[in-house]
PDB file of C-alpha atoms in Angstrom:
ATOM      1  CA  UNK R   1     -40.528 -11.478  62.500  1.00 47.00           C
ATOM      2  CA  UNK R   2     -41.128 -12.776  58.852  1.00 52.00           C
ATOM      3  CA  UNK R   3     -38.522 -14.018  57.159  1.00 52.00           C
ATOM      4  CA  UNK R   4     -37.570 -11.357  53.928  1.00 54.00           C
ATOM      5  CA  UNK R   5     -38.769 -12.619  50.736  1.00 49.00           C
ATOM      6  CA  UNK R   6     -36.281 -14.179  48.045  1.00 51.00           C
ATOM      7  CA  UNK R   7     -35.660 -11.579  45.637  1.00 50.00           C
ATOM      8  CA  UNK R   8     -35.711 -12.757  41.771  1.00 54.00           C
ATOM      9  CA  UNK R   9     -32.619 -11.854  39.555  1.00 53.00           C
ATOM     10  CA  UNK R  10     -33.547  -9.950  36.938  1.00 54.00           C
ATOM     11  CA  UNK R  11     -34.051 -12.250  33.447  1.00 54.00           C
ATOM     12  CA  UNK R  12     -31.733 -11.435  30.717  1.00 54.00           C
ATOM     13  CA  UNK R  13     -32.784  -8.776  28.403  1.00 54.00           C
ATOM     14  CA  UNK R  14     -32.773 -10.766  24.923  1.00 51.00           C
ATOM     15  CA  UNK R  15     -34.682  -7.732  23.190  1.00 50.00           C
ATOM     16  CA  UNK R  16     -38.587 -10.013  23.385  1.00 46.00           C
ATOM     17  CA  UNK R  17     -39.548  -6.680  25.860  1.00 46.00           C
ATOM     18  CA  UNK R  18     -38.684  -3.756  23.068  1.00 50.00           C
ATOM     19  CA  UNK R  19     -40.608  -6.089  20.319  1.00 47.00           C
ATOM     20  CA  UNK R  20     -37.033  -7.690  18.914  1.00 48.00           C
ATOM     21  CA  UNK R  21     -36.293 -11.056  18.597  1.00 47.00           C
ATOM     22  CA  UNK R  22     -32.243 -12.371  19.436  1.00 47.00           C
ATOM     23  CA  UNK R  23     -32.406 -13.797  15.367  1.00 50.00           C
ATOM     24  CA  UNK R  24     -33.384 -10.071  14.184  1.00 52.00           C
ATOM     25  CA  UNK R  25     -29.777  -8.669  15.667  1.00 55.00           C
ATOM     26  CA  UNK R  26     -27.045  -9.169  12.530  1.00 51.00           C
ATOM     27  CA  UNK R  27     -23.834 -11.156  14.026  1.00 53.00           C
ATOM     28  CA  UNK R  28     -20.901  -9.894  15.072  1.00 62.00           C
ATOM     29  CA  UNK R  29     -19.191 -11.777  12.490  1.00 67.00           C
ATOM     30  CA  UNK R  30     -20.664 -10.690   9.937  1.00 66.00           C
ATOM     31  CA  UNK R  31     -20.032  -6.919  10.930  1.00 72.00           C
ATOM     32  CA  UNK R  32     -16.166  -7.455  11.547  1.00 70.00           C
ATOM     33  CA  UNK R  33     -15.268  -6.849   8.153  1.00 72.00           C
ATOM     34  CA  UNK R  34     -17.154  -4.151   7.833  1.00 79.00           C
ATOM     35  CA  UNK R  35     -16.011  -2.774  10.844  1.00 83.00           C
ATOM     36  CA  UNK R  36     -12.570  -3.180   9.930  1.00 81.00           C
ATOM     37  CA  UNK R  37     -13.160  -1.625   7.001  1.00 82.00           C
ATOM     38  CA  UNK R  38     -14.566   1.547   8.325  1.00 85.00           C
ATOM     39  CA  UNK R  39     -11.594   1.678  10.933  1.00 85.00           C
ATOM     40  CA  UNK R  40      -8.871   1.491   8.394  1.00 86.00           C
ATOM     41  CA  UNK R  41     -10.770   4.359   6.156  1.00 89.00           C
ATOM     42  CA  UNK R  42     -10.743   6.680   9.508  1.00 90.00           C
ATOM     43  CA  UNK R  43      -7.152   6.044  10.236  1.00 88.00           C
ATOM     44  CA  UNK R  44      -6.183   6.841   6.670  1.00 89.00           C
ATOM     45  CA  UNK R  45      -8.124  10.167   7.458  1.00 92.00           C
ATOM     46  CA  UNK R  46      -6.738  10.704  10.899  1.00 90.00           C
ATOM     47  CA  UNK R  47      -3.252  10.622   9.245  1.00 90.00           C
ATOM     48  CA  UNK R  48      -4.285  12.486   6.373  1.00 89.00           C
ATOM     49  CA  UNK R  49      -5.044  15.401   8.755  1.00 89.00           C
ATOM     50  CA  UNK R  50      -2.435  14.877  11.388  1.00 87.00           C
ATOM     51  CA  UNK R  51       0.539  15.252   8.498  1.00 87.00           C
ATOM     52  CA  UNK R  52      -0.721  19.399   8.821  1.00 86.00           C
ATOM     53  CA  UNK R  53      -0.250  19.390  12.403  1.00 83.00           C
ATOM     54  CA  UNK R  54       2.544  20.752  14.813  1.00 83.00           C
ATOM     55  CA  UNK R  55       5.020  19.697  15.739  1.00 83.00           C
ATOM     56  CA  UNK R  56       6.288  17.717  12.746  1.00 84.00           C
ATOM     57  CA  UNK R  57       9.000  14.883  13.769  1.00 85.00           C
ATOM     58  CA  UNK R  58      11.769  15.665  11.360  1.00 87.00           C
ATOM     59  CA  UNK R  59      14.213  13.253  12.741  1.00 90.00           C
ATOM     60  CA  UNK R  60      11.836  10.580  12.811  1.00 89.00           C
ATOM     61  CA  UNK R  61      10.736  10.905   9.237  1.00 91.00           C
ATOM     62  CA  UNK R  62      14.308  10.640   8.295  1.00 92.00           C
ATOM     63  CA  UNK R  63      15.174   7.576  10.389  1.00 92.00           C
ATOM     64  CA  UNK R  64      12.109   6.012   8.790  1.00 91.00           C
ATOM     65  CA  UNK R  65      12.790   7.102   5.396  1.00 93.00           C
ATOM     66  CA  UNK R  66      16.448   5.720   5.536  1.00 93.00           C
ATOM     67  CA  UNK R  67      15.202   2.351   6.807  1.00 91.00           C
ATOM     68  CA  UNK R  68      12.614   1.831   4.080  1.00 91.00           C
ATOM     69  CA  UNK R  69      15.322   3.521   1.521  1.00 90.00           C
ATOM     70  CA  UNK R  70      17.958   1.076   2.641  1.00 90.00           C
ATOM     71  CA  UNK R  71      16.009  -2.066   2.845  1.00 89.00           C
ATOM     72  CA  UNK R  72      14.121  -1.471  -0.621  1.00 89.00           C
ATOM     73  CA  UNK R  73      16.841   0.141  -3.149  1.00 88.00           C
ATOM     74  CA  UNK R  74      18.562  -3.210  -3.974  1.00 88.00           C
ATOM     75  CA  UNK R  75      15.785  -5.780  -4.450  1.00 87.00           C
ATOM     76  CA  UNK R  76      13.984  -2.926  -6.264  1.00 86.00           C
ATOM     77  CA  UNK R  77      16.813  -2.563  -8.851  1.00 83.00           C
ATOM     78  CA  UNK R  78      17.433  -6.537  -8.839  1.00 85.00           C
ATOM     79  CA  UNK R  79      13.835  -6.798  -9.458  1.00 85.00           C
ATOM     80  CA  UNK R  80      13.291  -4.327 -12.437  1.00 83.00           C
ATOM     81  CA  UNK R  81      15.993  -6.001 -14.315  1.00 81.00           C
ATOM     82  CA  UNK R  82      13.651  -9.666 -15.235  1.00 81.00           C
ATOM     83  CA  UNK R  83      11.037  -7.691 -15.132  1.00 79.00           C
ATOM     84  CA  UNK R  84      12.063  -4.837 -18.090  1.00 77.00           C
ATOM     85  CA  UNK R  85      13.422  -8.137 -19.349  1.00 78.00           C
ATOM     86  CA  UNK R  86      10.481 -10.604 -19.290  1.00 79.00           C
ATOM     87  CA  UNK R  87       8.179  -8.062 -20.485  1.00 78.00           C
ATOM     88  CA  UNK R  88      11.188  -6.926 -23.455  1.00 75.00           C
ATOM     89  CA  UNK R  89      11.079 -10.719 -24.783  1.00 76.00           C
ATOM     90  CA  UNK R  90       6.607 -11.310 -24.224  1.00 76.00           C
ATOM     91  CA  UNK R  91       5.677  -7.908 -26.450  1.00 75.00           C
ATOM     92  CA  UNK R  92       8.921  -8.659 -28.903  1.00 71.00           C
ATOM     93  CA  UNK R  93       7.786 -11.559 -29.660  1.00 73.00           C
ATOM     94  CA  UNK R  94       4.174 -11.126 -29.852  1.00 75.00           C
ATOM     95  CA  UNK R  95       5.220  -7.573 -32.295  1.00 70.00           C
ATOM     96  CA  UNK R  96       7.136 -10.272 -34.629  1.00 70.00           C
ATOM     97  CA  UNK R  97       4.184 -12.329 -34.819  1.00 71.00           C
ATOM     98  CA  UNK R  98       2.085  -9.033 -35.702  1.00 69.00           C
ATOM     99  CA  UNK R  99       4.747  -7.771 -38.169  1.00 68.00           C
ATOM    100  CA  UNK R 100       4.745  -5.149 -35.804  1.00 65.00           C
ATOM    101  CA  UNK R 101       8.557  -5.079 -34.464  1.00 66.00           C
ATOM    102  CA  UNK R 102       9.398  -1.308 -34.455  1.00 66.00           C
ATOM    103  CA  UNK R 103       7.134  -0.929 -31.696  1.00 69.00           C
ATOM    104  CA  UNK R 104       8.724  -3.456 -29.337  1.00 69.00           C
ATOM    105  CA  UNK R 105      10.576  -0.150 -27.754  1.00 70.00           C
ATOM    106  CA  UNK R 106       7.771   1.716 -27.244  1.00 72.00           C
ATOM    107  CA  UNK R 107       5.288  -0.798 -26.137  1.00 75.00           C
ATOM    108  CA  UNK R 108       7.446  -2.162 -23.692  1.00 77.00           C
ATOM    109  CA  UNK R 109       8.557   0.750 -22.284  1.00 79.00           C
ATOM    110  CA  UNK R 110       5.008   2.014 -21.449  1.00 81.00           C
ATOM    111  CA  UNK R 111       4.349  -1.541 -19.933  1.00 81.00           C
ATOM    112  CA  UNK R 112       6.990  -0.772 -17.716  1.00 83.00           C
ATOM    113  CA  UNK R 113       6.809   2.771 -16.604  1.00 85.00           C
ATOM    114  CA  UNK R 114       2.974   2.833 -16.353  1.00 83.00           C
ATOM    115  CA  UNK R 115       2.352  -1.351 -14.731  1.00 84.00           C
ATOM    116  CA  UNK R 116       5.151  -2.665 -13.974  1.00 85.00           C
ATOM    117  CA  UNK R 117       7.364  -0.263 -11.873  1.00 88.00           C
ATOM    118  CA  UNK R 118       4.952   1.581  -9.366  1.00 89.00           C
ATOM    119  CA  UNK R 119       3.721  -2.415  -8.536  1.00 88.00           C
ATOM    120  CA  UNK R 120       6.995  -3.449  -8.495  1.00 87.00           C
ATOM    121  CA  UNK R 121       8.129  -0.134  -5.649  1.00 90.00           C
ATOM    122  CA  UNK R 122       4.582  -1.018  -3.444  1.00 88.00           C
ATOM    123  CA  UNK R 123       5.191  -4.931  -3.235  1.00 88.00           C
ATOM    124  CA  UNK R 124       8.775  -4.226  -2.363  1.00 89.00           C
ATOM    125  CA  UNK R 125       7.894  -1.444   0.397  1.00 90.00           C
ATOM    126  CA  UNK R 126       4.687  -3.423   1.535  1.00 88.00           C
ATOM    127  CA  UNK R 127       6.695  -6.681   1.913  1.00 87.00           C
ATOM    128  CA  UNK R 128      10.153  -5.399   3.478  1.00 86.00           C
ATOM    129  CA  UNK R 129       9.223  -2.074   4.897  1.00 87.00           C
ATOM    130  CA  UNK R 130       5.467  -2.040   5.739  1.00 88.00           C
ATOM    131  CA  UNK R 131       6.011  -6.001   7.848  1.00 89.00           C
ATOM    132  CA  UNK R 132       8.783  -4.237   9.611  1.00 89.00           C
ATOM    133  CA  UNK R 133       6.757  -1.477  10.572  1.00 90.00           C
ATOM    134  CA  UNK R 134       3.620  -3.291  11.680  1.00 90.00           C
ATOM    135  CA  UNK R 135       6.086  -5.607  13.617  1.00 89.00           C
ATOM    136  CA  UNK R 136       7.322  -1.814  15.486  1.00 89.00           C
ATOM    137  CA  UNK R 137       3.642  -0.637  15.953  1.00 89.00           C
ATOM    138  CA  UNK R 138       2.654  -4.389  17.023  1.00 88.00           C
ATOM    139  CA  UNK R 139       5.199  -5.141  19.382  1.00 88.00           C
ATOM    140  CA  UNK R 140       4.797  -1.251  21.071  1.00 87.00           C
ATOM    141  CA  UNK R 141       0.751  -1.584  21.309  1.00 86.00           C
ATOM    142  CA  UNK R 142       1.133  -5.225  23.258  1.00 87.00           C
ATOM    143  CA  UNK R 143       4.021  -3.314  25.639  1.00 86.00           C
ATOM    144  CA  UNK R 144       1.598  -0.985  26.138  1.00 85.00           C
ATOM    145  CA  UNK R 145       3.879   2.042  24.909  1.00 85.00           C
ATOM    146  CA  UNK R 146       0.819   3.352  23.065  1.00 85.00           C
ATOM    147  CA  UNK R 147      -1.584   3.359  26.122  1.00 84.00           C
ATOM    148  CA  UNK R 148       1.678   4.796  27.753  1.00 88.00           C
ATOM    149  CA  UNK R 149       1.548   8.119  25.762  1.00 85.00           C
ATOM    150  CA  UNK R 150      -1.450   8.680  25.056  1.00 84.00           C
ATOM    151  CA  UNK R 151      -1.844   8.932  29.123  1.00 87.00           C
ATOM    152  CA  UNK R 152       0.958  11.653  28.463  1.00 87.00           C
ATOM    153  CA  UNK R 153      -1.314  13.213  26.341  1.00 83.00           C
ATOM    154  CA  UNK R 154       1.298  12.476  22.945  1.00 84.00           C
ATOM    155  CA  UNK R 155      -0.890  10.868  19.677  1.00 84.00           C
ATOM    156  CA  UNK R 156       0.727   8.242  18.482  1.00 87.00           C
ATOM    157  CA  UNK R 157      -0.638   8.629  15.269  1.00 89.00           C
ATOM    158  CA  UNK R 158       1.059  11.983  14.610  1.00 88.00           C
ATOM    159  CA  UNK R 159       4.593  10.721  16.707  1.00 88.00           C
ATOM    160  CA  UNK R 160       4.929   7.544  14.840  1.00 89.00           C
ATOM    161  CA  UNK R 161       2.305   6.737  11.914  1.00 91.00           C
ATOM    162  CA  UNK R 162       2.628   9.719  10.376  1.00 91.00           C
ATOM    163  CA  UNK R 163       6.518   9.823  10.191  1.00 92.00           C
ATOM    164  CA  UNK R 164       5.911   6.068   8.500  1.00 92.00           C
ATOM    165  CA  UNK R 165       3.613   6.998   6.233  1.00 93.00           C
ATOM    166  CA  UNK R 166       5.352  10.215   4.883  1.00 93.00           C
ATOM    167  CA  UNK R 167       8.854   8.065   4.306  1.00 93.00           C
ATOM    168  CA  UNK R 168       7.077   4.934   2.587  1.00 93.00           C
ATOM    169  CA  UNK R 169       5.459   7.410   0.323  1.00 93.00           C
ATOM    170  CA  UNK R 170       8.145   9.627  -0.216  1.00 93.00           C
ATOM    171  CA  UNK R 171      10.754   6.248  -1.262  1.00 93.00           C
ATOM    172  CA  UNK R 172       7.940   4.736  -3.483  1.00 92.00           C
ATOM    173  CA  UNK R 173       7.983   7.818  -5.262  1.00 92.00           C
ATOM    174  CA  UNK R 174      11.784   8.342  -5.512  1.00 92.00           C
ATOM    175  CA  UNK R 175      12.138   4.753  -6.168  1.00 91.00           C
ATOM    176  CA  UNK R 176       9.571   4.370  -9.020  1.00 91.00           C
ATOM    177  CA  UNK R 177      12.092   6.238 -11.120  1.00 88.00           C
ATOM    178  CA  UNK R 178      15.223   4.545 -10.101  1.00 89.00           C
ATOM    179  CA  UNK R 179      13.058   0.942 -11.379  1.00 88.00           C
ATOM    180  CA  UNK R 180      11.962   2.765 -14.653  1.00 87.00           C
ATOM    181  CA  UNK R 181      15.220   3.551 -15.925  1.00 86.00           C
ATOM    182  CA  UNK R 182      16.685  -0.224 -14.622  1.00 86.00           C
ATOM    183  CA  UNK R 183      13.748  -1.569 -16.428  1.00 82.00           C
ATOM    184  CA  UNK R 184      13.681   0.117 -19.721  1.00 82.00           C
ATOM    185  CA  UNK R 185      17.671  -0.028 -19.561  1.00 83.00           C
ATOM    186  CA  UNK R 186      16.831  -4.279 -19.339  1.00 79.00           C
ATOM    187  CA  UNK R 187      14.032  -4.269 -21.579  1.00 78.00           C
ATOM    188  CA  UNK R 188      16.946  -2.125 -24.045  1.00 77.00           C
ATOM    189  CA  UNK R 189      19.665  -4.836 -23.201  1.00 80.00           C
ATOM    190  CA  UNK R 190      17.742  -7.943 -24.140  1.00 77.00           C
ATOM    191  CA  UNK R 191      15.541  -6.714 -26.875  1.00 74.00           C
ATOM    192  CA  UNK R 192      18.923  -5.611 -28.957  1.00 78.00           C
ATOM    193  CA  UNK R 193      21.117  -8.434 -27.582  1.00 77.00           C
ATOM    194  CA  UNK R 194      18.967 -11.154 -27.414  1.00 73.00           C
ATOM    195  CA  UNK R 195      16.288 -10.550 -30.122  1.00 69.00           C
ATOM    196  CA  UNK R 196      18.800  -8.718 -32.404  1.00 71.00           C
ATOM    197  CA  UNK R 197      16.518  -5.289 -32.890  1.00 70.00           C
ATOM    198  CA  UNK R 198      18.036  -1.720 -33.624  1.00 74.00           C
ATOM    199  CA  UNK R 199      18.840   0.539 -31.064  1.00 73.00           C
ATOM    200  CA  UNK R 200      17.327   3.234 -33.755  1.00 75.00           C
ATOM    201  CA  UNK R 201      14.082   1.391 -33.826  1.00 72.00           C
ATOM    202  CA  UNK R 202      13.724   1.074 -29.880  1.00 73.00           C
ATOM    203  CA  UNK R 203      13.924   4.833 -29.399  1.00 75.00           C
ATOM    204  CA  UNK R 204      12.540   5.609 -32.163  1.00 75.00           C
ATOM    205  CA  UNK R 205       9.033   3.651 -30.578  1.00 73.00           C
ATOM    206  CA  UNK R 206       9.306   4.373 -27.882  1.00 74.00           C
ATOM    207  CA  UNK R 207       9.440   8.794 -28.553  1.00 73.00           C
ATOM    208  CA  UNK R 208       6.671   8.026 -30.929  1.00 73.00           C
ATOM    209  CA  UNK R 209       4.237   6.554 -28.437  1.00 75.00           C
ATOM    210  CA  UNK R 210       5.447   8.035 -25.076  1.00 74.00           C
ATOM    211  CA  UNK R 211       3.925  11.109 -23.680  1.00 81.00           C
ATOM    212  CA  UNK R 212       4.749  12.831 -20.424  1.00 83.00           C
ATOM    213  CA  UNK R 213       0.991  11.783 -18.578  1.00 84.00           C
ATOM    214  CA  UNK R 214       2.385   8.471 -18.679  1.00 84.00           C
ATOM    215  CA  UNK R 215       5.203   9.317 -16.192  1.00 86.00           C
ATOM    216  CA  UNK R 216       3.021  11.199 -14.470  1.00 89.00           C
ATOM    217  CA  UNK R 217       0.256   8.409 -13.975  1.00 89.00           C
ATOM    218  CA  UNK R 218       3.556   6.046 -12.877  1.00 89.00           C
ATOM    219  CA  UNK R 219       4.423   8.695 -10.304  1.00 91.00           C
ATOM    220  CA  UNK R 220       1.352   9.125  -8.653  1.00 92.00           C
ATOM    221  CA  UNK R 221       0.396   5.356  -8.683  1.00 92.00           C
ATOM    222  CA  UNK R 222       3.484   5.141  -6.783  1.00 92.00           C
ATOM    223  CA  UNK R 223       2.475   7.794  -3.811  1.00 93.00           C
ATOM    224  CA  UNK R 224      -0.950   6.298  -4.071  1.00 93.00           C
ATOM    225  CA  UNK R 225       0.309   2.768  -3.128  1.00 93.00           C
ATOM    226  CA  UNK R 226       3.148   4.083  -0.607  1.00 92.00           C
ATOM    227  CA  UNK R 227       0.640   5.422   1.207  1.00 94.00           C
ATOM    228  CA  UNK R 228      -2.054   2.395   0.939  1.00 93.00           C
ATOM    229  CA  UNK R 229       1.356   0.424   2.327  1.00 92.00           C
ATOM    230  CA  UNK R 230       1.988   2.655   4.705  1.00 92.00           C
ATOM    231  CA  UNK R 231      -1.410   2.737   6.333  1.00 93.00           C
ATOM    232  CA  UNK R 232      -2.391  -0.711   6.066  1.00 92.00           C
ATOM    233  CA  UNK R 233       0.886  -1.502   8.257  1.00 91.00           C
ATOM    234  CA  UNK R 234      -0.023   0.947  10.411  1.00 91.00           C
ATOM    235  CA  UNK R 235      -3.501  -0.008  10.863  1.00 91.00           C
ATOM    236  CA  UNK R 236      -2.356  -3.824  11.778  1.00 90.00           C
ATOM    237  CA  UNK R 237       0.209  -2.533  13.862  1.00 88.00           C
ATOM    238  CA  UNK R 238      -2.013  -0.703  16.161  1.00 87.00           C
ATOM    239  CA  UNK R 239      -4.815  -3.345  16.368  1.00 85.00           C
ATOM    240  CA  UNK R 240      -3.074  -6.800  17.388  1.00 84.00           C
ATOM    241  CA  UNK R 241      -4.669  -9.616  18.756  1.00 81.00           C
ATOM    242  CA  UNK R 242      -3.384 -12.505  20.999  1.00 75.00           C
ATOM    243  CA  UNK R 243       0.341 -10.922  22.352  1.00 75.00           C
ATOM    244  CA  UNK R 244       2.939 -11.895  20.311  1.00 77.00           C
ATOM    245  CA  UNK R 245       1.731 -14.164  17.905  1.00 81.00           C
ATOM    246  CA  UNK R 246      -1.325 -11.642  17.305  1.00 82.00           C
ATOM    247  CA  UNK R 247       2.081  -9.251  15.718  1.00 85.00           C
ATOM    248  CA  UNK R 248       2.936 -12.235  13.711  1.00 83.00           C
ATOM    249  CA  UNK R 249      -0.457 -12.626  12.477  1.00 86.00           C
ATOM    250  CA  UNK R 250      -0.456  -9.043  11.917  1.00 87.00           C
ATOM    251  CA  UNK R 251       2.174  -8.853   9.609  1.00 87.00           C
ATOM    252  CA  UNK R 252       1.269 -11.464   7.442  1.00 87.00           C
ATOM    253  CA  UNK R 253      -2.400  -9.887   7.089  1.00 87.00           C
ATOM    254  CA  UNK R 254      -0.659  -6.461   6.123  1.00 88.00           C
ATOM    255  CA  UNK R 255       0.890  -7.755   3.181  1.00 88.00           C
ATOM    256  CA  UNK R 256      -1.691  -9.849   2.095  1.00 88.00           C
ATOM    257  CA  UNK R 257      -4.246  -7.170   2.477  1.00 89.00           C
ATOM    258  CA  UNK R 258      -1.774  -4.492   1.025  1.00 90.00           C
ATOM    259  CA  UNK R 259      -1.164  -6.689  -1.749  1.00 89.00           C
ATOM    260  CA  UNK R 260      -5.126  -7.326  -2.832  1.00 90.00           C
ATOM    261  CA  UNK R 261      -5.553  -3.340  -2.469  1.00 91.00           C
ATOM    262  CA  UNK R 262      -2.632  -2.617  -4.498  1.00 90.00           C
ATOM    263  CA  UNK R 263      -4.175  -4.579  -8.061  1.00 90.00           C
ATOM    264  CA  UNK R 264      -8.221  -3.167  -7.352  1.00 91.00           C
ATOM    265  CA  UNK R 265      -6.272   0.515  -7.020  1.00 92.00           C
ATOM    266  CA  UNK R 266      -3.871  -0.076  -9.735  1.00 91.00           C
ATOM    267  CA  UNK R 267      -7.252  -1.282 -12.166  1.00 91.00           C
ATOM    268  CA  UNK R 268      -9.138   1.315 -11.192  1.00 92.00           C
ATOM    269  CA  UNK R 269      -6.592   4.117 -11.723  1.00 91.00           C
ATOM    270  CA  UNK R 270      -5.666   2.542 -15.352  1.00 89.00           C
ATOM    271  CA  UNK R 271      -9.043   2.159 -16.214  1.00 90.00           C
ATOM    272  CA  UNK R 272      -9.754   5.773 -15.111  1.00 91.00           C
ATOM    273  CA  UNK R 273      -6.514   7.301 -17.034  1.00 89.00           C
ATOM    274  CA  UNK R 274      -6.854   5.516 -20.137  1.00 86.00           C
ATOM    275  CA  UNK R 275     -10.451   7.021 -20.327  1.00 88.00           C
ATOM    276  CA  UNK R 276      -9.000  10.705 -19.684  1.00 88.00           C
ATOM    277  CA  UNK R 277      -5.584  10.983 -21.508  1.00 80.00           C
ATOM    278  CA  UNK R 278      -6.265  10.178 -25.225  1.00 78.00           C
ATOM    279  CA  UNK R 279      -3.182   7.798 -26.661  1.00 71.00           C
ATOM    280  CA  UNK R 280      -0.701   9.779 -28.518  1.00 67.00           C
ATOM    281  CA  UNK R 281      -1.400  10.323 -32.198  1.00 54.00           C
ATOM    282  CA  UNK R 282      -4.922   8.735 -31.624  1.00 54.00           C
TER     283      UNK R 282
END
């Protein structure tokens, strides 16, 4: 009998057989963002249909929305007051250059209801609230809870992300007008105390160059950034890497992320309603 002959292992296929080169295939790294990208855009969507979806987890929206409530109401409020304040003294001061000091009110009121307060509600809910729900999504995915139900056949997008997302956008709306009225009640406070204007003169400004669409553009800035929070959290929740320091890691990169979306949105939505709503009286 012959011996059998060695049999050759196949050679890698490196793509020279199909006409491709291994330098003609784009890098992984380079794709990651966009990945990423993409991935967060089709959770916001999955959400975005699940909320019209039975059943709806009552008690878990309300547990959620109580935590975020609770754990954002006081710095919010402590917040708005420096802020109405800071913002009071910069246009009063820059009105008294101008000759210009009966619209310190008004000025700084828009500054504050339109700027300052819906940024002030989505840093607040995407530094307390959105970290601590990333940590809960984190810490479930690496326990494998996730992988758990959706054996049971249960989404966890519509049992827990959707529940999170509803409360944080729900508070940053509710909350945006408790920081208005701290924040124009500060900017009130120091502009009469401490720069000795007239209470007349404040209101006066402020009627004379308010107009409802500026509420309304505060409002939904607010639900538009409770909702970027509330995703972005979820997103790096659900997608950890390396156990428990991958959560960690997680968290941070939530708030930094949710952060850098929050100013593009907020330019983009300014830039965009300024264009639309003519100023009053112009």
């Amino acid at each position: 009998m012959t011996a059998p002959l060695p049999v050759r292992p196949p050679e890698p296929d490196t793509g020279e057989a199909r006409g491709k080169t291994p330098q003609q295939r784009p890098p992984s790294r380079l794709l990651a963002p966009l990945r990423q990208t993409g991935q967060l855009f089709a959770l916001a969507l999955a959400v975005s249909r699940a909320v019209f979806r039975r059943p709806f987890q009552v008690r878990e929206f309300v547990e959620q929305f109580w935590f975020v409530a609770s754990v954002t109401i006081l710095p919010a409020a402590l917040v708005s007051i420096p802020f109405g304040a800071v913002i009071a003294l910069q246009v009063g001061s820059l009105t008294e250059q101008l000759g210009a000091q009966s619209f310190t009110g008004g000025a700084s009121v828009l500054a504050v209801i339109q700027q300052a307060s819906p940024l002030i509600v989505a840093l607040l809910i995407a530094g307390a609230a959105g970290s601590a729900i990333c940590a809960d999504l984190g810490s479930r995915k690496i326990r494998e809870e996730l992988d758990a139900m959706e054996v049971m056949g249960v989404s966890p997008i519509q049992r827990l992300v959707v529940p999170r997302v509803l409360a944080t956008m729900s508070v940053a709306v509710l909350l945006n007008g408790l920081v208005s009225v701290v924040g124009t009640l500060g900017g009130y406070f120091f502009n009469v105390i401490m720069q000795g204007g007239t209470p007349g003169a404040y209101l006066a400004s402020f009627s004379a160059l308010a107009q409802l669409p500026d509420l309304y553009i505060g409002e939904l800035k607010a639900l538009i950034f409770g909702f970027i929070a509330g995703i972005v959290a979820a997103y790096r929740g659900l997608n950890p890497r390396g156990g428990p320091k991958g959560v960690g890691d997680a968290v941070n990169q939530s708030v930094v992320i949710t952060f850098m979306l929050l100013f593009a949105v907020n330019m983009i939505m300014t830039a965009i309603y300024l264009q639309i709503v003519p100023p009053k009286g112009g």
